[in-house]
């Protein structure tokens, strides 16, 4: 009986040790992964790609973050987000100059409808209340924006909507510039600027 009980205890001890050993093995890489994630929270190390300005930018846009008063046709939506550097540090005071067509695909090239600039707040955040841009020949749905961090270069780029059929046929479209769009139609994007 004693001969049976000793091996049985050893077996039990081994069984008990295995999950602990396995747990420890899992614990080490899990901590390492957590550390890596903490160093790069929710942002991409790659700078946001540049894109063509296109023909419709107008200088000297008004400072504002709400285009509602323009009365432009289109589905109301908000575009929010953050500007960070390649170390994922928010960049306050960054200029964002947005311009876009209305819901019918028409730009205001005479005045400043659906055009405006703003600056990121202390947390690097921005927000724009506007309408969903429409489609016009040759282009998928997009926003235009110029982004300039304090003392930095101007980044001219465009933002796109996911699951837009015309993304497949627009040669300028890039998937890295897709916004995240919520069920209610509001969109968000994180700009990553060169340090
Ligand atoms: Fe455009």
Tab-separated table of C-alpha atoms and ligand atoms in Angstrom:
chain	number	residue	atom	x	y	z
A	1	UNK	CA	0.000	0.000	0.000
A	2	UNK	CA	2.859	2.332	0.907
A	3	UNK	CA	4.523	1.603	-2.421
A	4	UNK	CA	1.320	2.612	-4.171
A	5	UNK	CA	0.703	5.720	-2.128
A	6	UNK	CA	4.150	7.226	-2.707
A	7	UNK	CA	3.989	7.105	-6.472
A	8	UNK	CA	0.418	8.312	-6.269
A	9	UNK	CA	1.496	11.313	-4.207
A	10	UNK	CA	4.241	11.971	-6.726
A	11	UNK	CA	1.735	11.804	-9.535
A	12	UNK	CA	-0.563	14.154	-7.702
A	13	UNK	CA	2.349	16.460	-6.970
A	14	UNK	CA	3.299	16.401	-10.629
A	15	UNK	CA	-0.231	17.135	-11.697
A	16	UNK	CA	-0.399	19.973	-9.237
A	17	UNK	CA	2.950	21.301	-10.405
A	18	UNK	CA	2.123	21.189	-14.095
A	19	UNK	CA	-0.576	23.827	-14.121
A	20	UNK	CA	1.582	26.026	-11.899
A	21	UNK	CA	4.560	25.577	-14.200
A	22	UNK	CA	2.400	26.173	-17.217
A	23	UNK	CA	0.879	29.209	-15.564
A	24	UNK	CA	4.339	30.594	-14.800
A	25	UNK	CA	5.462	30.004	-18.361
A	26	UNK	CA	2.393	31.786	-19.613
A	27	UNK	CA	2.818	34.539	-17.057
A	28	UNK	CA	6.249	35.617	-18.267
A	29	UNK	CA	5.327	36.239	-21.904
A	30	UNK	CA	2.018	37.715	-20.818
A	31	UNK	CA	3.877	40.288	-18.737
A	32	UNK	CA	6.229	40.975	-21.614
A	33	UNK	CA	3.284	41.511	-23.959
A	34	UNK	CA	1.616	43.791	-21.466
A	35	UNK	CA	4.804	45.825	-21.199
A	36	UNK	CA	5.005	46.152	-24.979
A	37	UNK	CA	1.391	47.218	-25.227
A	38	UNK	CA	1.857	49.779	-22.483
A	39	UNK	CA	4.703	51.365	-24.436
A	40	UNK	CA	2.597	51.718	-27.603
A	41	UNK	CA	-0.991	52.272	-26.574
A	42	UNK	CA	-3.512	52.186	-29.386
A	43	UNK	CA	-1.348	53.960	-31.909
A	44	UNK	CA	0.721	52.966	-34.862
A	45	UNK	CA	4.435	53.706	-34.899
A	46	UNK	CA	4.308	54.488	-38.616
A	47	UNK	CA	3.674	58.146	-39.434
A	48	UNK	CA	0.395	58.921	-41.172
A	49	UNK	CA	0.989	58.789	-44.950
A	50	UNK	CA	0.930	61.934	-47.046
A	51	UNK	CA	-1.530	62.308	-49.885
A	52	UNK	CA	-2.137	64.745	-52.703
A	53	UNK	CA	-3.761	68.039	-51.789
A	54	UNK	CA	-6.034	67.882	-54.837
A	55	UNK	CA	-7.408	70.948	-56.619
A	56	UNK	CA	-9.820	72.303	-54.002
A	57	UNK	CA	-7.865	73.556	-50.983
A	58	UNK	CA	-8.427	77.229	-50.141
A	59	UNK	CA	-6.004	79.184	-47.949
A	60	UNK	CA	-7.030	81.161	-44.871
A	61	UNK	CA	-9.941	79.015	-43.723
A	62	UNK	CA	-11.794	80.248	-40.638
A	63	UNK	CA	-10.943	78.796	-37.221
A	64	UNK	CA	-13.899	76.617	-36.245
A	65	UNK	CA	-14.791	73.009	-35.470
A	66	UNK	CA	-18.468	72.992	-36.444
A	67	UNK	CA	-19.723	73.255	-40.020
A	68	UNK	CA	-23.409	72.869	-39.096
A	69	UNK	CA	-24.163	76.541	-39.741
A	70	UNK	CA	-23.104	76.187	-43.372
A	71	UNK	CA	-26.401	74.455	-44.130
A	72	UNK	CA	-24.583	72.064	-46.439
A	73	UNK	CA	-26.587	69.057	-47.603
A	74	UNK	CA	-25.480	65.725	-46.182
A	75	UNK	CA	-25.846	63.308	-43.299
A	76	UNK	CA	-24.673	64.921	-40.041
A	77	UNK	CA	-21.643	63.269	-38.473
A	78	UNK	CA	-18.750	63.937	-36.157
A	79	UNK	CA	-15.087	63.288	-36.815
A	80	UNK	CA	-12.969	63.064	-33.679
A	81	UNK	CA	-9.493	61.873	-32.890
A	82	UNK	CA	-6.049	62.533	-31.568
A	83	UNK	CA	-2.712	63.680	-32.915
A	84	UNK	CA	0.273	61.807	-31.483
A	85	UNK	CA	3.958	61.530	-32.352
A	86	UNK	CA	5.716	58.291	-33.285
A	87	UNK	CA	6.286	57.607	-29.572
A	88	UNK	CA	2.492	57.789	-29.133
A	89	UNK	CA	2.723	61.015	-27.146
A	90	UNK	CA	-0.242	63.362	-27.743
A	91	UNK	CA	0.686	66.600	-29.504
A	92	UNK	CA	-1.273	69.616	-28.186
A	93	UNK	CA	-1.564	72.735	-30.302
A	94	UNK	CA	-1.476	70.882	-33.608
A	95	UNK	CA	-3.219	72.698	-36.461
A	96	UNK	CA	-5.777	70.697	-38.444
A	97	UNK	CA	-7.247	72.367	-41.524
A	98	UNK	CA	-10.176	70.357	-42.899
A	99	UNK	CA	-11.926	70.758	-46.223
A	100	UNK	CA	-14.460	68.529	-47.910
A	101	UNK	CA	-17.332	68.329	-50.387
A	102	UNK	CA	-20.937	68.277	-49.255
A	103	UNK	CA	-23.215	65.246	-49.328
A	104	UNK	CA	-23.787	65.792	-53.042
A	105	UNK	CA	-20.084	65.781	-53.856
A	106	UNK	CA	-19.842	69.552	-54.321
A	107	UNK	CA	-17.013	71.757	-52.977
A	108	UNK	CA	-17.527	75.406	-52.145
A	109	UNK	CA	-14.708	76.977	-54.136
A	110	UNK	CA	-16.076	80.501	-53.774
A	111	UNK	CA	-16.334	80.693	-50.002
A	112	UNK	CA	-15.553	78.634	-46.932
A	113	UNK	CA	-18.457	76.212	-46.575
A	114	UNK	CA	-17.180	72.931	-45.116
A	115	UNK	CA	-13.756	74.455	-44.576
A	116	UNK	CA	-12.146	75.293	-41.264
A	117	UNK	CA	-9.107	74.891	-39.082
A	118	UNK	CA	-8.727	74.094	-35.389
A	119	UNK	CA	-6.016	73.143	-32.891
A	120	UNK	CA	-5.685	70.034	-30.761
A	121	UNK	CA	-6.331	70.512	-27.050
A	122	UNK	CA	-4.001	69.689	-24.148
A	123	UNK	CA	-4.625	65.978	-24.759
A	124	UNK	CA	-3.888	66.166	-28.478
A	125	UNK	CA	-7.594	65.748	-29.248
A	126	UNK	CA	-9.644	67.339	-32.005
A	127	UNK	CA	-13.276	67.180	-33.064
A	128	UNK	CA	-15.256	68.285	-36.103
A	129	UNK	CA	-19.030	68.467	-36.458
A	130	UNK	CA	-19.894	68.238	-40.130
A	131	UNK	CA	-21.731	66.238	-42.793
A	132	UNK	CA	-20.673	63.032	-44.464
A	133	UNK	CA	-18.832	63.886	-47.679
A	134	UNK	CA	-20.488	62.653	-50.843
A	135	UNK	CA	-19.049	61.061	-53.953
A	136	UNK	CA	-17.830	62.871	-57.050
A	137	UNK	CA	-16.520	61.438	-60.294
A	138	UNK	CA	-13.304	59.487	-59.937
A	139	UNK	CA	-13.122	59.621	-56.151
A	140	UNK	CA	-14.292	57.570	-53.241
A	141	UNK	CA	-15.718	59.239	-50.119
A	142	UNK	CA	-13.033	61.243	-48.275
A	143	UNK	CA	-12.038	64.154	-46.090
A	144	UNK	CA	-9.046	66.379	-46.882
A	145	UNK	CA	-6.860	67.676	-44.086
A	146	UNK	CA	-3.578	69.491	-43.512
A	147	UNK	CA	-1.954	68.750	-40.161
A	148	UNK	CA	0.931	70.747	-38.718
A	149	UNK	CA	2.329	70.182	-35.271
A	150	UNK	CA	3.972	73.168	-33.577
A	151	UNK	CA	7.230	73.819	-35.357
A	152	UNK	CA	6.675	70.875	-37.689
A	153	UNK	CA	6.141	70.258	-41.375
A	154	UNK	CA	2.692	70.337	-42.934
A	155	UNK	CA	1.246	66.866	-43.467
A	156	UNK	CA	-1.353	66.961	-46.230
A	157	UNK	CA	-3.487	63.850	-46.390
A	158	UNK	CA	-6.982	62.410	-46.811
A	159	UNK	CA	-9.198	60.185	-44.671
A	160	UNK	CA	-11.409	57.379	-45.948
A	161	UNK	CA	-14.463	55.423	-44.903
A	162	UNK	CA	-14.281	51.652	-44.469
A	163	UNK	CA	-16.463	49.358	-46.575
A	164	UNK	CA	-16.966	52.027	-49.220
A	165	UNK	CA	-17.436	50.347	-52.613
A	166	UNK	CA	-15.535	53.101	-54.470
A	167	UNK	CA	-12.427	52.459	-52.323
A	168	UNK	CA	-11.682	49.603	-54.712
A	169	UNK	CA	-11.615	51.823	-57.801
A	170	UNK	CA	-9.987	54.984	-56.389
A	171	UNK	CA	-6.244	54.991	-57.121
A	172	UNK	CA	-5.545	57.536	-54.364
A	173	UNK	CA	-7.313	55.569	-51.593
A	174	UNK	CA	-5.072	53.883	-49.003
A	175	UNK	CA	-6.344	51.498	-46.328
A	176	UNK	CA	-3.970	52.980	-43.695
A	177	UNK	CA	-6.008	56.172	-43.933
A	178	UNK	CA	-9.336	54.567	-43.125
A	179	UNK	CA	-11.163	56.050	-40.172
A	180	UNK	CA	-12.926	53.935	-37.576
A	181	UNK	CA	-16.640	54.498	-38.069
A	182	UNK	CA	-19.134	53.785	-35.289
A	183	UNK	CA	-22.625	52.378	-35.795
A	184	UNK	CA	-24.086	55.888	-35.572
A	185	UNK	CA	-21.877	57.096	-38.420
A	186	UNK	CA	-19.414	59.115	-36.339
A	187	UNK	CA	-15.784	58.571	-37.260
A	188	UNK	CA	-12.435	58.710	-35.497
A	189	UNK	CA	-8.804	58.757	-36.555
A	190	UNK	CA	-5.388	58.983	-34.912
A	191	UNK	CA	-2.780	61.017	-36.775
A	192	UNK	CA	0.801	59.918	-36.131
A	193	UNK	CA	3.295	62.713	-36.778
A	194	UNK	CA	7.052	62.494	-37.244
A	195	UNK	CA	8.916	63.568	-34.123
B	1	LIG	FE1	-11.602	65.759	-52.655
